[in-house]
JSON list of C-alpha atoms in Angstrom, two decimals:
[
{"chain": "I", "resi": 1, "resn": "ALA", "atom": "CA", "xyz": [30.69, 23.52, 36.61]},
{"chain": "I", "resi": 2, "resn": "PRO", "atom": "CA", "xyz": [33.07, 26.48, 36.97]},
{"chain": "I", "resi": 3, "resn": "TYR", "atom": "CA", "xyz": [36.12, 24.29, 37.61]},
{"chain": "I", "resi": 4, "resn": "ALA", "atom": "CA", "xyz": [35.65, 22.42, 34.33]},
{"chain": "I", "resi": 5, "resn": "LYS", "atom": "CA", "xyz": [35.28, 25.72, 32.46]},
{"chain": "I", "resi": 6, "resn": "LEU", "atom": "CA", "xyz": [38.44, 27.09, 34.09]},
{"chain": "I", "resi": 7, "resn": "GLN", "atom": "CA", "xyz": [40.30, 23.96, 33.01]},
{"chain": "I", "resi": 8, "resn": "GLN", "atom": "CA", "xyz": [39.00, 24.45, 29.49]},
{"chain": "I", "resi": 9, "resn": "LEU", "atom": "CA", "xyz": [40.01, 28.12, 29.36]},
{"chain": "I", "resi": 10, "resn": "LEU", "atom": "CA", "xyz": [43.48, 27.50, 30.75]},
{"chain": "I", "resi": 11, "resn": "LYS", "atom": "CA", "xyz": [44.30, 25.08, 27.94]},
{"chain": "I", "resi": 12, "resn": "SER", "atom": "CA", "xyz": [44.73, 28.16, 25.73]},
{"chain": "I", "resi": 13, "resn": "GLU", "atom": "CA", "xyz": [48.28, 29.52, 25.78]},
{"chain": "I", "resi": 14, "resn": "ARG", "atom": "CA", "xyz": [46.94, 32.94, 24.77]},
{"chain": "I", "resi": 15, "resn": "ILE", "atom": "CA", "xyz": [44.68, 33.07, 27.80]},
{"chain": "I", "resi": 16, "resn": "GLN", "atom": "CA", "xyz": [47.48, 31.85, 30.06]},
{"chain": "I", "resi": 17, "resn": "GLU", "atom": "CA", "xyz": [49.71, 34.66, 28.75]},
{"chain": "I", "resi": 18, "resn": "THR", "atom": "CA", "xyz": [47.01, 37.28, 29.34]},
{"chain": "I", "resi": 19, "resn": "LEU", "atom": "CA", "xyz": [46.38, 36.11, 32.88]},
{"chain": "I", "resi": 20, "resn": "LEU", "atom": "CA", "xyz": [50.10, 35.91, 33.64]},
{"chain": "I", "resi": 21, "resn": "ALA", "atom": "CA", "xyz": [50.54, 39.49, 32.38]},
{"chain": "I", "resi": 22, "resn": "HIS", "atom": "CA", "xyz": [47.89, 40.61, 34.88]},
{"chain": "I", "resi": 23, "resn": "SER", "atom": "CA", "xyz": [49.27, 38.39, 37.70]},
{"chain": "I", "resi": 24, "resn": "LYS", "atom": "CA", "xyz": [46.00, 36.44, 37.67]},
{"chain": "I", "resi": 25, "resn": "LEU", "atom": "CA", "xyz": [47.05, 33.01, 36.39]},
{"chain": "I", "resi": 26, "resn": "PRO", "atom": "CA", "xyz": [45.20, 30.67, 38.78]},
{"chain": "I", "resi": 27, "resn": "ASP", "atom": "CA", "xyz": [46.56, 27.44, 40.24]},
{"chain": "I", "resi": 28, "resn": "LEU", "atom": "CA", "xyz": [44.03, 24.75, 39.32]},
{"chain": "I", "resi": 29, "resn": "LYS", "atom": "CA", "xyz": [45.08, 22.52, 42.22]},
{"chain": "I", "resi": 30, "resn": "GLN", "atom": "CA", "xyz": [44.20, 25.30, 44.66]},
{"chain": "I", "resi": 31, "resn": "ILE", "atom": "CA", "xyz": [40.99, 26.21, 42.83]},
{"chain": "I", "resi": 32, "resn": "GLU", "atom": "CA", "xyz": [39.82, 22.59, 42.96]},
{"chain": "I", "resi": 33, "resn": "LYS", "atom": "CA", "xyz": [39.72, 22.89, 46.76]},
{"chain": "I", "resi": 34, "resn": "LEU", "atom": "CA", "xyz": [37.41, 25.93, 46.68]},
{"chain": "I", "resi": 35, "resn": "SER", "atom": "CA", "xyz": [33.63, 25.87, 46.97]},
{"chain": "I", "resi": 36, "resn": "THR", "atom": "CA", "xyz": [31.57, 26.09, 43.79]},
{"chain": "I", "resi": 37, "resn": "ASP", "atom": "CA", "xyz": [30.70, 29.73, 44.59]},
{"chain": "I", "resi": 38, "resn": "GLN", "atom": "CA", "xyz": [34.38, 30.60, 45.05]},
{"chain": "I", "resi": 39, "resn": "GLN", "atom": "CA", "xyz": [35.27, 28.77, 41.82]},
{"chain": "I", "resi": 40, "resn": "THR", "atom": "CA", "xyz": [32.55, 30.77, 40.05]},
{"chain": "I", "resi": 41, "resn": "ASN", "atom": "CA", "xyz": [34.09, 34.01, 41.33]},
{"chain": "I", "resi": 42, "resn": "VAL", "atom": "CA", "xyz": [37.50, 32.96, 39.99]},
{"chain": "I", "resi": 43, "resn": "LEU", "atom": "CA", "xyz": [35.94, 32.06, 36.63]},
{"chain": "I", "resi": 44, "resn": "VAL", "atom": "CA", "xyz": [34.20, 35.44, 36.40]},
{"chain": "I", "resi": 45, "resn": "ASP", "atom": "CA", "xyz": [37.47, 37.22, 37.23]},
{"chain": "I", "resi": 46, "resn": "VAL", "atom": "CA", "xyz": [39.38, 35.21, 34.61]},
{"chain": "I", "resi": 47, "resn": "VAL", "atom": "CA", "xyz": [36.77, 35.86, 31.92]},
{"chain": "I", "resi": 48, "resn": "ASN", "atom": "CA", "xyz": [36.58, 39.59, 32.74]},
{"chain": "I", "resi": 49, "resn": "THR", "atom": "CA", "xyz": [40.38, 39.91, 32.70]},
{"chain": "I", "resi": 50, "resn": "CYS", "atom": "CA", "xyz": [40.56, 38.26, 29.30]},
{"chain": "I", "resi": 51, "resn": "LEU", "atom": "CA", "xyz": [37.67, 40.24, 27.83]},
{"chain": "I", "resi": 52, "resn": "TYR", "atom": "CA", "xyz": [39.06, 43.57, 29.08]},
{"chain": "I", "resi": 53, "resn": "SER", "atom": "CA", "xyz": [42.38, 42.61, 27.48]},
{"chain": "I", "resi": 54, "resn": "GLY", "atom": "CA", "xyz": [40.70, 42.02, 24.13]},
{"chain": "I", "resi": 55, "resn": "ASP", "atom": "CA", "xyz": [40.91, 38.22, 24.20]},
{"chain": "I", "resi": 56, "resn": "ASP", "atom": "CA", "xyz": [38.03, 36.23, 22.76]},
{"chain": "I", "resi": 57, "resn": "ILE", "atom": "CA", "xyz": [36.61, 33.65, 25.13]},
{"chain": "I", "resi": 58, "resn": "CYS", "atom": "CA", "xyz": [35.17, 30.47, 23.73]},
{"chain": "I", "resi": 59, "resn": "LEU", "atom": "CA", "xyz": [33.69, 27.82, 25.98]},
{"chain": "I", "resi": 60, "resn": "SER", "atom": "CA", "xyz": [32.22, 24.71, 24.48]},
{"chain": "I", "resi": 61, "resn": "TYR", "atom": "CA", "xyz": [29.21, 22.98, 25.97]},
{"chain": "I", "resi": 62, "resn": "PRO", "atom": "CA", "xyz": [28.18, 19.37, 25.48]},
{"chain": "I", "resi": 63, "resn": "SER", "atom": "CA", "xyz": [25.44, 18.98, 22.90]},
{"chain": "I", "resi": 64, "resn": "GLY", "atom": "CA", "xyz": [22.09, 20.11, 24.29]},
{"chain": "I", "resi": 65, "resn": "ASP", "atom": "CA", "xyz": [23.61, 21.84, 27.31]},
{"chain": "I", "resi": 66, "resn": "ILE", "atom": "CA", "xyz": [23.83, 25.37, 25.94]},
{"chain": "I", "resi": 67, "resn": "PHE", "atom": "CA", "xyz": [20.45, 26.17, 27.53]},
{"chain": "I", "resi": 68, "resn": "LYS", "atom": "CA", "xyz": [21.09, 24.09, 30.66]},
{"chain": "I", "resi": 69, "resn": "THR", "atom": "CA", "xyz": [20.75, 27.02, 33.07]},
{"chain": "I", "resi": 70, "resn": "ILE", "atom": "CA", "xyz": [17.64, 28.35, 31.37]},
{"chain": "I", "resi": 71, "resn": "TYR", "atom": "CA", "xyz": [15.92, 24.94, 31.55]},
{"chain": "I", "resi": 72, "resn": "HIS", "atom": "CA", "xyz": [17.02, 24.49, 35.18]},
{"chain": "I", "resi": 73, "resn": "GLU", "atom": "CA", "xyz": [15.72, 27.90, 36.28]},
{"chain": "I", "resi": 74, "resn": "THR", "atom": "CA", "xyz": [12.50, 27.40, 34.31]},
{"chain": "I", "resi": 75, "resn": "GLY", "atom": "CA", "xyz": [12.13, 24.15, 36.25]},
{"chain": "I", "resi": 76, "resn": "HIS", "atom": "CA", "xyz": [12.24, 26.14, 39.51]},
{"chain": "I", "resi": 77, "resn": "LEU", "atom": "CA", "xyz": [9.57, 28.54, 38.22]},
{"chain": "I", "resi": 78, "resn": "GLU", "atom": "CA", "xyz": [7.27, 25.77, 36.97]},
{"chain": "I", "resi": 79, "resn": "HIS", "atom": "CA", "xyz": [7.77, 23.86, 40.24]},
{"chain": "I", "resi": 80, "resn": "LEU", "atom": "CA", "xyz": [6.84, 26.96, 42.28]},
{"chain": "I", "resi": 81, "resn": "VAL", "atom": "CA", "xyz": [3.71, 27.51, 40.20]},
{"chain": "I", "resi": 82, "resn": "LYS", "atom": "CA", "xyz": [2.66, 23.87, 40.54]},
{"chain": "I", "resi": 83, "resn": "ILE", "atom": "CA", "xyz": [3.15, 23.34, 44.29]},
{"chain": "I", "resi": 84, "resn": "GLY", "atom": "CA", "xyz": [2.74, 26.88, 45.66]},
{"chain": "I", "resi": 85, "resn": "LYS", "atom": "CA", "xyz": [5.03, 29.21, 47.56]},
{"chain": "I", "resi": 86, "resn": "ASP", "atom": "CA", "xyz": [4.64, 27.62, 51.02]},
{"chain": "I", "resi": 87, "resn": "LYS", "atom": "CA", "xyz": [5.58, 24.11, 49.97]},
{"chain": "I", "resi": 88, "resn": "PHE", "atom": "CA", "xyz": [8.26, 25.37, 47.55]},
{"chain": "I", "resi": 89, "resn": "SER", "atom": "CA", "xyz": [9.81, 27.45, 50.34]},
{"chain": "I", "resi": 90, "resn": "SER", "atom": "CA", "xyz": [10.18, 24.35, 52.52]},
{"chain": "I", "resi": 91, "resn": "MET", "atom": "CA", "xyz": [12.56, 22.58, 50.10]},
{"chain": "I", "resi": 92, "resn": "PRO", "atom": "CA", "xyz": [15.73, 24.70, 49.75]},
{"chain": "I", "resi": 93, "resn": "LYS", "atom": "CA", "xyz": [19.35, 23.74, 50.42]},
{"chain": "I", "resi": 94, "resn": "PRO", "atom": "CA", "xyz": [20.24, 23.25, 54.11]},
{"chain": "I", "resi": 95, "resn": "GLU", "atom": "CA", "xyz": [22.14, 26.54, 54.38]},
{"chain": "I", "resi": 96, "resn": "GLU", "atom": "CA", "xyz": [19.18, 28.43, 52.89]},
{"chain": "I", "resi": 97, "resn": "CYS", "atom": "CA", "xyz": [16.85, 26.70, 55.35]},
{"chain": "I", "resi": 98, "resn": "ILE", "atom": "CA", "xyz": [19.00, 27.77, 58.28]},
{"chain": "I", "resi": 99, "resn": "GLU", "atom": "CA", "xyz": [19.15, 31.34, 56.95]},
{"chain": "I", "resi": 100, "resn": "ARG", "atom": "CA", "xyz": [15.35, 31.52, 56.52]},
{"chain": "I", "resi": 101, "resn": "PHE", "atom": "CA", "xyz": [14.01, 29.38, 59.36]},
{"chain": "I", "resi": 102, "resn": "GLY", "atom": "CA", "xyz": [16.90, 28.91, 61.79]},
{"chain": "I", "resi": 103, "resn": "LYS", "atom": "CA", "xyz": [16.90, 25.17, 61.10]},
{"chain": "I", "resi": 104, "resn": "ILE", "atom": "CA", "xyz": [16.80, 22.68, 58.25]},
{"chain": "I", "resi": 105, "resn": "SER", "atom": "CA", "xyz": [13.24, 21.95, 57.14]},
{"chain": "I", "resi": 106, "resn": "ASP", "atom": "CA", "xyz": [11.92, 18.42, 57.61]},
{"chain": "I", "resi": 107, "resn": "ILE", "atom": "CA", "xyz": [11.53, 17.86, 53.86]},
{"chain": "I", "resi": 108, "resn": "THR", "atom": "CA", "xyz": [15.10, 18.98, 53.08]},
{"chain": "I", "resi": 109, "resn": "ASN", "atom": "CA", "xyz": [16.46, 17.08, 56.08]},
{"chain": "I", "resi": 110, "resn": "ASP", "atom": "CA", "xyz": [14.75, 13.89, 54.91]},
{"chain": "I", "resi": 111, "resn": "PHE", "atom": "CA", "xyz": [16.10, 14.37, 51.38]},
{"chain": "I", "resi": 112, "resn": "ILE", "atom": "CA", "xyz": [19.73, 15.03, 52.31]},
{"chain": "I", "resi": 113, "resn": "ASN", "atom": "CA", "xyz": [19.84, 12.28, 54.95]},
{"chain": "I", "resi": 114, "resn": "SER", "atom": "CA", "xyz": [18.16, 9.55, 52.91]},
{"chain": "I", "resi": 115, "resn": "LYS", "atom": "CA", "xyz": [20.82, 7.34, 51.37]},
{"chain": "I", "resi": 116, "resn": "GLU", "atom": "CA", "xyz": [18.33, 6.11, 48.77]},
{"chain": "I", "resi": 117, "resn": "LYS", "atom": "CA", "xyz": [17.22, 9.61, 47.73]},
{"chain": "I", "resi": 118, "resn": "GLN", "atom": "CA", "xyz": [20.81, 10.82, 47.55]},
{"chain": "I", "resi": 119, "resn": "GLN", "atom": "CA", "xyz": [21.77, 7.86, 45.34]},
{"chain": "I", "resi": 120, "resn": "ILE", "atom": "CA", "xyz": [18.86, 8.60, 43.02]},
{"chain": "I", "resi": 121, "resn": "ALA", "atom": "CA", "xyz": [19.73, 12.31, 42.90]},
{"chain": "I", "resi": 122, "resn": "ASN", "atom": "CA", "xyz": [23.41, 11.60, 42.22]},
{"chain": "I", "resi": 123, "resn": "ARG", "atom": "CA", "xyz": [22.41, 9.72, 39.07]},
{"chain": "I", "resi": 124, "resn": "VAL", "atom": "CA", "xyz": [20.73, 12.89, 37.78]},
{"chain": "I", "resi": 125, "resn": "SER", "atom": "CA", "xyz": [23.65, 15.31, 38.26]},
{"chain": "I", "resi": 126, "resn": "ASN", "atom": "CA", "xyz": [26.25, 16.45, 40.76]},
{"chain": "I", "resi": 127, "resn": "TYR", "atom": "CA", "xyz": [23.97, 19.33, 41.76]},
{"chain": "I", "resi": 128, "resn": "ALA", "atom": "CA", "xyz": [20.71, 17.40, 42.18]},
{"chain": "I", "resi": 129, "resn": "PRO", "atom": "CA", "xyz": [21.54, 16.03, 45.68]},
{"chain": "I", "resi": 130, "resn": "GLU", "atom": "CA", "xyz": [21.78, 19.57, 47.15]},
{"chain": "I", "resi": 131, "resn": "SER", "atom": "CA", "xyz": [18.07, 19.82, 47.95]},
{"chain": "I", "resi": 132, "resn": "PRO", "atom": "CA", "xyz": [14.64, 18.72, 46.73]},
{"chain": "I", "resi": 133, "resn": "LEU", "atom": "CA", "xyz": [14.39, 22.00, 44.78]},
{"chain": "I", "resi": 134, "resn": "GLU", "atom": "CA", "xyz": [17.65, 21.42, 42.94]},
{"chain": "I", "resi": 135, "resn": "PHE", "atom": "CA", "xyz": [16.75, 17.79, 42.30]},
{"chain": "I", "resi": 136, "resn": "VAL", "atom": "CA", "xyz": [13.44, 18.77, 40.70]},
{"chain": "I", "resi": 137, "resn": "ALA", "atom": "CA", "xyz": [15.04, 21.54, 38.60]},
{"chain": "I", "resi": 138, "resn": "GLU", "atom": "CA", "xyz": [17.78, 19.18, 37.36]},
{"chain": "I", "resi": 139, "resn": "VAL", "atom": "CA", "xyz": [15.28, 16.47, 36.41]},
{"chain": "I", "resi": 140, "resn": "TYR", "atom": "CA", "xyz": [13.11, 19.10, 34.71]},
{"chain": "I", "resi": 141, "resn": "ARG", "atom": "CA", "xyz": [16.16, 20.19, 32.69]},
{"chain": "I", "resi": 142, "resn": "LYS", "atom": "CA", "xyz": [16.69, 16.61, 31.54]},
{"chain": "I", "resi": 143, "resn": "LEU", "atom": "CA", "xyz": [13.01, 16.21, 30.72]},
{"chain": "I", "resi": 144, "resn": "ILE", "atom": "CA", "xyz": [13.10, 19.35, 28.56]},
{"chain": "I", "resi": 145, "resn": "ASN", "atom": "CA", "xyz": [16.19, 18.07, 26.74]},
{"chain": "I", "resi": 146, "resn": "LYS", "atom": "CA", "xyz": [14.42, 14.77, 26.15]},
{"chain": "I", "resi": 147, "resn": "ALA", "atom": "CA", "xyz": [11.27, 16.52, 24.90]},
{"chain": "I", "resi": 148, "resn": "LEU", "atom": "CA", "xyz": [13.39, 18.51, 22.45]},
{"chain": "I", "resi": 149, "resn": "GLY", "atom": "CA", "xyz": [14.78, 15.34, 20.90]},
{"chain": "I", "resi": 150, "resn": "GLY", "atom": "CA", "xyz": [17.67, 14.61, 23.23]},
{"chain": "I", "resi": 151, "resn": "ASN", "atom": "CA", "xyz": [18.57, 11.08, 24.20]},
{"chain": "I", "resi": 152, "resn": "GLU", "atom": "CA", "xyz": [18.08, 11.57, 27.95]},
{"chain": "I", "resi": 153, "resn": "LYS", "atom": "CA", "xyz": [17.17, 8.42, 29.82]},
{"chain": "I", "resi": 154, "resn": "ILE", "atom": "CA", "xyz": [15.15, 9.12, 32.96]},
{"chain": "I", "resi": 155, "resn": "PRO", "atom": "CA", "xyz": [14.87, 6.02, 35.17]},
{"chain": "I", "resi": 156, "resn": "ASP", "atom": "CA", "xyz": [11.57, 5.17, 36.84]},
{"chain": "I", "resi": 157, "resn": "ASP", "atom": "CA", "xyz": [12.92, 5.72, 40.38]},
{"chain": "I", "resi": 158, "resn": "VAL", "atom": "CA", "xyz": [14.06, 9.23, 39.39]},
{"chain": "I", "resi": 159, "resn": "MET", "atom": "CA", "xyz": [10.60, 10.02, 38.04]},
{"chain": "I", "resi": 160, "resn": "LYS", "atom": "CA", "xyz": [8.96, 8.59, 41.15]},
{"chain": "I", "resi": 161, "resn": "LEU", "atom": "CA", "xyz": [11.02, 10.89, 43.39]},
{"chain": "I", "resi": 162, "resn": "TYR", "atom": "CA", "xyz": [10.45, 13.81, 41.00]},
{"chain": "I", "resi": 163, "resn": "ASN", "atom": "CA", "xyz": [6.69, 13.28, 41.30]},
{"chain": "I", "resi": 164, "resn": "GLU", "atom": "CA", "xyz": [6.95, 12.88, 45.09]},
{"chain": "I", "resi": 165, "resn": "TYR", "atom": "CA", "xyz": [8.33, 16.44, 45.27]},
{"chain": "I", "resi": 166, "resn": "GLY", "atom": "CA", "xyz": [5.69, 17.79, 42.90]},
{"chain": "I", "resi": 167, "resn": "GLY", "atom": "CA", "xyz": [7.86, 18.06, 39.80]},
{"chain": "I", "resi": 168, "resn": "PRO", "atom": "CA", "xyz": [5.98, 19.79, 36.98]},
{"chain": "I", "resi": 169, "resn": "THR", "atom": "CA", "xyz": [4.68, 17.91, 33.94]},
{"chain": "I", "resi": 170, "resn": "ILE", "atom": "CA", "xyz": [6.41, 18.60, 30.66]}
]
């Protein structure tokens, strides 16, 4: 969540001063309107500006989330191994489908247009509704956290959908 991290960084007066000195102090109201990719680019620029200026950057993560990206990406890898390249390749985000195949795949189309599946995915994370691949990786991340002693609660309907898409066993 790059926007949340930008908000966190900009609470520091020292960081605000550094960015202002480099004419790079962002307007959070404008950044909020940007896509996640654009917000990520702004975050990278802010962090690089501060680091090159000698400022320490400290971002806090909720308990158990420090390895969030690693668990998520491992979920993609385990999912690929379990279901195979052909099936895995048929589940990306709509824009990736269009780029690869010239149209949205049936499995992704069904996922993004099913009100029930979208409601289930939204209970997992803000990113899970993007595609079946992202849904599986986000559930996998939660399952890993749970297996490592976290207090994740994974509802039965989430697990049913996870299994429908071939989510890997933990």
